[in-house]
């Protein structure tokens, strides 16, 4: 017993770190918390790019073919997205990086939800949509809960979670970010504000 006490005294910090590491590996929320701390440094932040010069304006509409449905089963009318800034986030409840960035997505939504010039499409990709709904309810998130009602265009989503896409009022992709980011930074709000000021 004395030997164990001596060993614990010498290796106590290693034991504590090992226990914390195991908790982070096993617990989705613990992983998400750690990732959120990293994201809050700004190291992983995405930024909106300048528009690409293109002659063919019809090719810019990146949401063409995107069909989504809400909790009541109503299909999103993509014509309602024309001349608006569109924020699209593809996520799943089992995905720790999605969980890590979701509080920032909620803050962004809270900031702009009453602005008629921006549309939020938070698209759940859980195999069982009930898991996604349950996650939002458990965490108190109020973003729109949408699920695919058809194939998602490759230009928007190619399989990585989370994926975030921002379209300008002309339907051009101005941000396409795969992985975790923090969307609750003032610098990102300023970029969204710039897009909102632009004419379609």
Short mmCIF file of C-alpha atoms in Angstrom, two decimals:
data_model
loop_
_atom_site.label_atom_id
_atom_site.label_comp_id
_atom_site.label_asym_id
_atom_site.label_seq_id
_atom_site.Cartn_x
_atom_site.Cartn_y
_atom_site.Cartn_z
CA UNK A 1 0.00 0.00 0.00
CA UNK A 2 2.86 2.34 0.85
CA UNK A 3 4.43 1.64 -2.54
CA UNK A 4 1.16 2.61 -4.28
CA UNK A 5 1.04 5.93 -2.38
CA UNK A 6 4.62 6.70 -3.37
CA UNK A 7 3.91 5.78 -7.00
CA UNK A 8 0.77 7.97 -7.03
CA UNK A 9 2.71 10.89 -5.54
CA UNK A 10 5.34 10.58 -8.26
CA UNK A 11 2.90 9.95 -11.11
CA UNK A 12 -0.23 11.79 -9.97
CA UNK A 13 -0.24 14.29 -12.82
CA UNK A 14 0.18 11.50 -15.37
CA UNK A 15 -2.77 9.62 -13.86
CA UNK A 16 -4.96 12.75 -13.93
CA UNK A 17 -4.00 13.54 -17.53
CA UNK A 18 -4.66 9.94 -18.58
CA UNK A 19 -8.11 10.03 -16.98
CA UNK A 20 -8.89 13.36 -18.70
CA UNK A 21 -7.67 11.97 -22.02
CA UNK A 22 -9.93 8.92 -21.68
CA UNK A 23 -12.93 11.13 -20.84
CA UNK A 24 -12.24 13.28 -23.91
CA UNK A 25 -11.95 10.18 -26.11
CA UNK A 26 -15.20 8.67 -24.85
CA UNK A 27 -17.46 11.68 -24.25
CA UNK A 28 -18.71 13.59 -27.35
CA UNK A 29 -19.47 16.73 -25.36
CA UNK A 30 -16.01 16.70 -23.76
CA UNK A 31 -14.44 16.40 -27.23
CA UNK A 32 -16.66 19.22 -28.47
CA UNK A 33 -15.67 21.42 -25.52
CA UNK A 34 -11.95 20.88 -26.22
CA UNK A 35 -12.43 21.61 -29.93
CA UNK A 36 -14.43 24.74 -29.08
CA UNK A 37 -11.51 26.00 -26.99
CA UNK A 38 -9.19 25.52 -29.96
CA UNK A 39 -11.66 27.20 -32.34
CA UNK A 40 -12.07 30.18 -30.02
CA UNK A 41 -8.41 31.06 -30.59
CA UNK A 42 -9.31 31.98 -34.17
CA UNK A 43 -6.81 29.49 -35.57
CA UNK A 44 -9.48 27.54 -37.47
CA UNK A 45 -11.59 30.47 -38.64
CA UNK A 46 -12.92 30.59 -42.14
CA UNK A 47 -13.28 33.78 -44.08
CA UNK A 48 -15.45 34.91 -46.95
CA UNK A 49 -13.62 35.24 -50.25
CA UNK A 50 -13.95 37.82 -52.99
CA UNK A 51 -16.36 36.95 -55.81
CA UNK A 52 -14.90 35.17 -58.81
CA UNK A 53 -15.14 36.99 -62.10
CA UNK A 54 -17.32 34.94 -64.42
CA UNK A 55 -19.23 35.76 -67.57
CA UNK A 56 -21.98 33.20 -67.05
CA UNK A 57 -24.15 34.47 -64.17
CA UNK A 58 -26.52 31.49 -64.39
CA UNK A 59 -23.63 29.21 -63.35
CA UNK A 60 -23.35 31.09 -60.06
CA UNK A 61 -26.57 29.77 -58.53
CA UNK A 62 -24.98 27.11 -56.34
CA UNK A 63 -28.13 26.03 -54.53
CA UNK A 64 -29.89 24.87 -57.72
CA UNK A 65 -31.10 21.32 -57.13
CA UNK A 66 -30.90 21.62 -53.34
CA UNK A 67 -34.09 20.22 -51.82
CA UNK A 68 -34.59 20.34 -48.07
CA UNK A 69 -37.56 19.68 -45.81
CA UNK A 70 -38.40 21.07 -42.39
CA UNK A 71 -39.78 19.21 -39.36
CA UNK A 72 -43.32 19.35 -40.77
CA UNK A 73 -42.12 17.84 -44.05
CA UNK A 74 -42.49 21.11 -46.01
CA UNK A 75 -39.98 21.38 -48.86
CA UNK A 76 -37.80 24.52 -48.94
CA UNK A 77 -38.52 26.58 -52.02
CA UNK A 78 -35.10 27.48 -53.43
CA UNK A 79 -36.62 30.40 -55.34
CA UNK A 80 -37.04 32.02 -51.90
CA UNK A 81 -33.25 32.07 -51.64
CA UNK A 82 -32.77 34.36 -54.62
CA UNK A 83 -31.29 37.77 -53.83
CA UNK A 84 -30.48 36.71 -50.26
CA UNK A 85 -27.31 35.77 -48.42
CA UNK A 86 -27.54 32.05 -47.65
CA UNK A 87 -25.72 30.40 -44.73
CA UNK A 88 -25.71 26.59 -45.07
CA UNK A 89 -24.32 24.29 -42.38
CA UNK A 90 -24.22 20.51 -42.84
CA UNK A 91 -23.96 18.74 -39.49
CA UNK A 92 -24.78 15.59 -37.50
CA UNK A 93 -25.34 15.03 -33.78
CA UNK A 94 -22.69 12.28 -33.57
CA UNK A 95 -19.97 14.57 -35.01
CA UNK A 96 -17.77 16.19 -32.28
CA UNK A 97 -16.55 19.08 -34.52
CA UNK A 98 -20.20 19.82 -35.40
CA UNK A 99 -21.05 19.90 -31.69
CA UNK A 100 -18.03 22.13 -31.06
CA UNK A 101 -19.02 24.77 -33.61
CA UNK A 102 -22.79 24.66 -33.07
CA UNK A 103 -22.89 27.27 -30.28
CA UNK A 104 -21.22 29.72 -32.68
CA UNK A 105 -23.73 28.84 -35.43
CA UNK A 106 -26.54 29.51 -32.93
CA UNK A 107 -25.02 32.89 -32.00
CA UNK A 108 -24.77 33.83 -35.67
CA UNK A 109 -28.38 32.76 -36.20
CA UNK A 110 -29.55 34.74 -33.14
CA UNK A 111 -27.79 37.83 -34.47
CA UNK A 112 -29.33 37.71 -37.96
CA UNK A 113 -32.53 35.65 -37.67
CA UNK A 114 -34.76 38.75 -37.95
CA UNK A 115 -32.95 40.03 -41.04
CA UNK A 116 -35.05 39.15 -44.12
CA UNK A 117 -31.95 39.37 -46.35
CA UNK A 118 -30.28 36.26 -44.91
CA UNK A 119 -31.48 32.65 -44.89
CA UNK A 120 -30.17 29.93 -42.56
CA UNK A 121 -30.18 26.33 -43.78
CA UNK A 122 -28.87 24.08 -41.00
CA UNK A 123 -29.01 20.65 -42.59
CA UNK A 124 -28.96 17.59 -40.33
CA UNK A 125 -27.33 14.49 -41.82
CA UNK A 126 -27.95 11.99 -39.02
CA UNK A 127 -29.15 8.61 -40.36
CA UNK A 128 -31.99 8.96 -37.86
CA UNK A 129 -33.32 12.55 -37.90
CA UNK A 130 -34.80 12.07 -34.41
CA UNK A 131 -31.24 12.05 -33.01
CA UNK A 132 -30.55 15.46 -34.54
CA UNK A 133 -33.84 16.89 -33.25
CA UNK A 134 -33.14 15.48 -29.80
CA UNK A 135 -29.65 17.05 -29.76
CA UNK A 136 -31.00 20.53 -30.64
CA UNK A 137 -33.70 20.25 -27.98
CA UNK A 138 -31.29 18.99 -25.31
CA UNK A 139 -28.87 21.86 -25.93
CA UNK A 140 -31.55 24.53 -26.37
CA UNK A 141 -30.56 25.39 -29.97
CA UNK A 142 -33.25 27.10 -32.06
CA UNK A 143 -31.70 27.07 -35.55
CA UNK A 144 -33.94 25.70 -38.32
CA UNK A 145 -33.95 21.89 -38.39
CA UNK A 146 -33.78 20.75 -42.00
CA UNK A 147 -33.05 17.40 -43.63
CA UNK A 148 -32.28 16.56 -47.28
CA UNK A 149 -35.28 15.83 -49.50
CA UNK A 150 -33.09 14.70 -52.40
CA UNK A 151 -29.47 14.65 -53.45
CA UNK A 152 -27.25 17.47 -52.22
CA UNK A 153 -25.29 19.17 -55.04
CA UNK A 154 -21.58 18.31 -54.94
CA UNK A 155 -20.73 22.01 -55.17
CA UNK A 156 -22.18 22.39 -51.66
CA UNK A 157 -21.32 19.14 -49.87
CA UNK A 158 -18.88 16.34 -50.63
CA UNK A 159 -19.00 14.22 -47.48
CA UNK A 160 -17.02 16.08 -44.77
CA UNK A 161 -18.76 17.13 -41.56
CA UNK A 162 -19.19 19.84 -40.63
CA UNK A 163 -19.28 21.72 -43.93
CA UNK A 164 -20.35 25.36 -44.06
CA UNK A 165 -21.18 27.27 -47.23
CA UNK A 166 -22.06 30.95 -47.56
CA UNK A 167 -23.63 32.21 -50.78
CA UNK A 168 -23.91 35.86 -51.73
CA UNK A 169 -27.05 37.47 -53.13
CA UNK A 170 -26.09 36.38 -56.64
CA UNK A 171 -25.92 32.75 -55.54
CA UNK A 172 -22.14 32.60 -55.73
CA UNK A 173 -20.22 30.54 -53.18
CA UNK A 174 -18.18 32.98 -51.10
CA UNK A 175 -17.23 30.54 -48.35
CA UNK A 176 -16.87 26.77 -48.52
CA UNK A 177 -15.32 25.51 -45.29
CA UNK A 178 -14.87 21.86 -44.34
CA UNK A 179 -14.29 21.29 -40.64
CA UNK A 180 -14.66 23.21 -37.42
CA UNK A 181 -14.78 27.01 -37.30
CA UNK A 182 -16.07 29.74 -34.99
CA UNK A 183 -18.84 31.79 -36.64
CA UNK A 184 -19.45 34.01 -33.63
CA UNK A 185 -16.46 36.32 -34.13
CA UNK A 186 -16.90 40.04 -34.87
CA UNK A 187 -14.64 39.62 -37.90
CA UNK A 188 -17.08 37.08 -39.40
CA UNK A 189 -20.10 39.30 -38.59
CA UNK A 190 -18.41 42.13 -40.49
CA UNK A 191 -17.97 39.88 -43.51
CA UNK A 192 -21.64 38.87 -43.40
CA UNK A 193 -22.61 42.54 -43.05
CA UNK A 194 -20.59 43.33 -46.20
CA UNK A 195 -22.45 40.63 -48.13
CA UNK A 196 -25.79 41.95 -46.87
CA UNK A 197 -24.93 45.45 -48.14
CA UNK A 198 -24.22 44.23 -51.66
CA UNK A 199 -26.83 44.52 -54.39
CA UNK A 200 -28.01 41.26 -56.01
#
